[in-house]
């Protein structure tokens, strides 16, 4: 079995950067919340 991997880079515009930061921030908050609960 051969495993392949692809590397790529994205170049978001300013509104996309803001949306990505919000999404990552929300997921980090949820992860930390449930990690603390556990």
Short mmCIF file of the C-alpha atoms (twelve columns), coordinates in Angstrom:
data_MODEL
# 
_entry.id   MODEL 
# 
loop_
_atom_site.group_PDB 
_atom_site.id 
_atom_site.type_symbol 
_atom_site.label_atom_id 
_atom_site.label_alt_id 
_atom_site.label_comp_id 
_atom_site.label_asym_id 
_atom_site.label_seq_id 
_atom_site.Cartn_x 
_atom_site.Cartn_y 
_atom_site.Cartn_z 
_atom_site.pdbx_PDB_model_num 
ATOM 1  C CA . UNK A 1  0.000   0.000  0.000  1 
ATOM 2  C CA . UNK A 2  1.370   3.382  -1.003 1 
ATOM 3  C CA . UNK A 3  0.406   6.495  0.930  1 
ATOM 4  C CA . UNK A 4  0.442   9.816  -0.854 1 
ATOM 5  C CA . UNK A 5  0.397   13.296 0.614  1 
ATOM 6  C CA . UNK A 6  -0.186  16.648 -1.008 1 
ATOM 7  C CA . UNK A 7  1.017   19.984 0.288  1 
ATOM 8  C CA . UNK A 8  -0.711  23.145 -0.760 1 
ATOM 9  C CA . UNK A 9  -0.852  26.729 0.369  1 
ATOM 10 C CA . UNK A 10 -3.896  28.954 0.408  1 
ATOM 11 C CA . UNK A 11 -3.913  32.708 -0.045 1 
ATOM 12 C CA . UNK A 12 -7.137  33.979 1.502  1 
ATOM 13 C CA . UNK A 13 -8.281  37.559 1.161  1 
ATOM 14 C CA . UNK A 14 -8.947  39.700 4.245  1 
ATOM 15 C CA . UNK A 15 -12.572 38.639 4.810  1 
ATOM 16 C CA . UNK A 16 -11.606 34.981 4.422  1 
ATOM 17 C CA . UNK A 17 -8.776  35.436 6.953  1 
ATOM 18 C CA . UNK A 18 -11.250 36.848 9.460  1 
ATOM 19 C CA . UNK A 19 -13.679 33.966 8.901  1 
ATOM 20 C CA . UNK A 20 -10.902 31.380 9.271  1 
ATOM 21 C CA . UNK A 21 -9.738  32.992 12.526 1 
ATOM 22 C CA . UNK A 22 -13.308 32.973 13.899 1 
ATOM 23 C CA . UNK A 23 -13.811 29.326 12.958 1 
ATOM 24 C CA . UNK A 24 -10.541 28.226 14.548 1 
ATOM 25 C CA . UNK A 25 -11.288 30.293 17.655 1 
ATOM 26 C CA . UNK A 26 -14.727 28.701 18.070 1 
ATOM 27 C CA . UNK A 27 -13.421 25.172 17.618 1 
ATOM 28 C CA . UNK A 28 -10.599 25.838 20.106 1 
ATOM 29 C CA . UNK A 29 -13.133 27.126 22.643 1 
ATOM 30 C CA . UNK A 30 -15.340 24.039 22.249 1 
ATOM 31 C CA . UNK A 31 -12.357 21.669 22.437 1 
ATOM 32 C CA . UNK A 32 -11.022 23.304 25.609 1 
ATOM 33 C CA . UNK A 33 -14.478 23.380 27.195 1 
ATOM 34 C CA . UNK A 34 -15.041 19.668 26.752 1 
ATOM 35 C CA . UNK A 35 -11.448 18.855 27.660 1 
ATOM 36 C CA . UNK A 36 -12.009 20.641 30.969 1 
ATOM 37 C CA . UNK A 37 -15.355 18.877 31.456 1 
ATOM 38 C CA . UNK A 38 -13.727 15.498 30.819 1 
# 
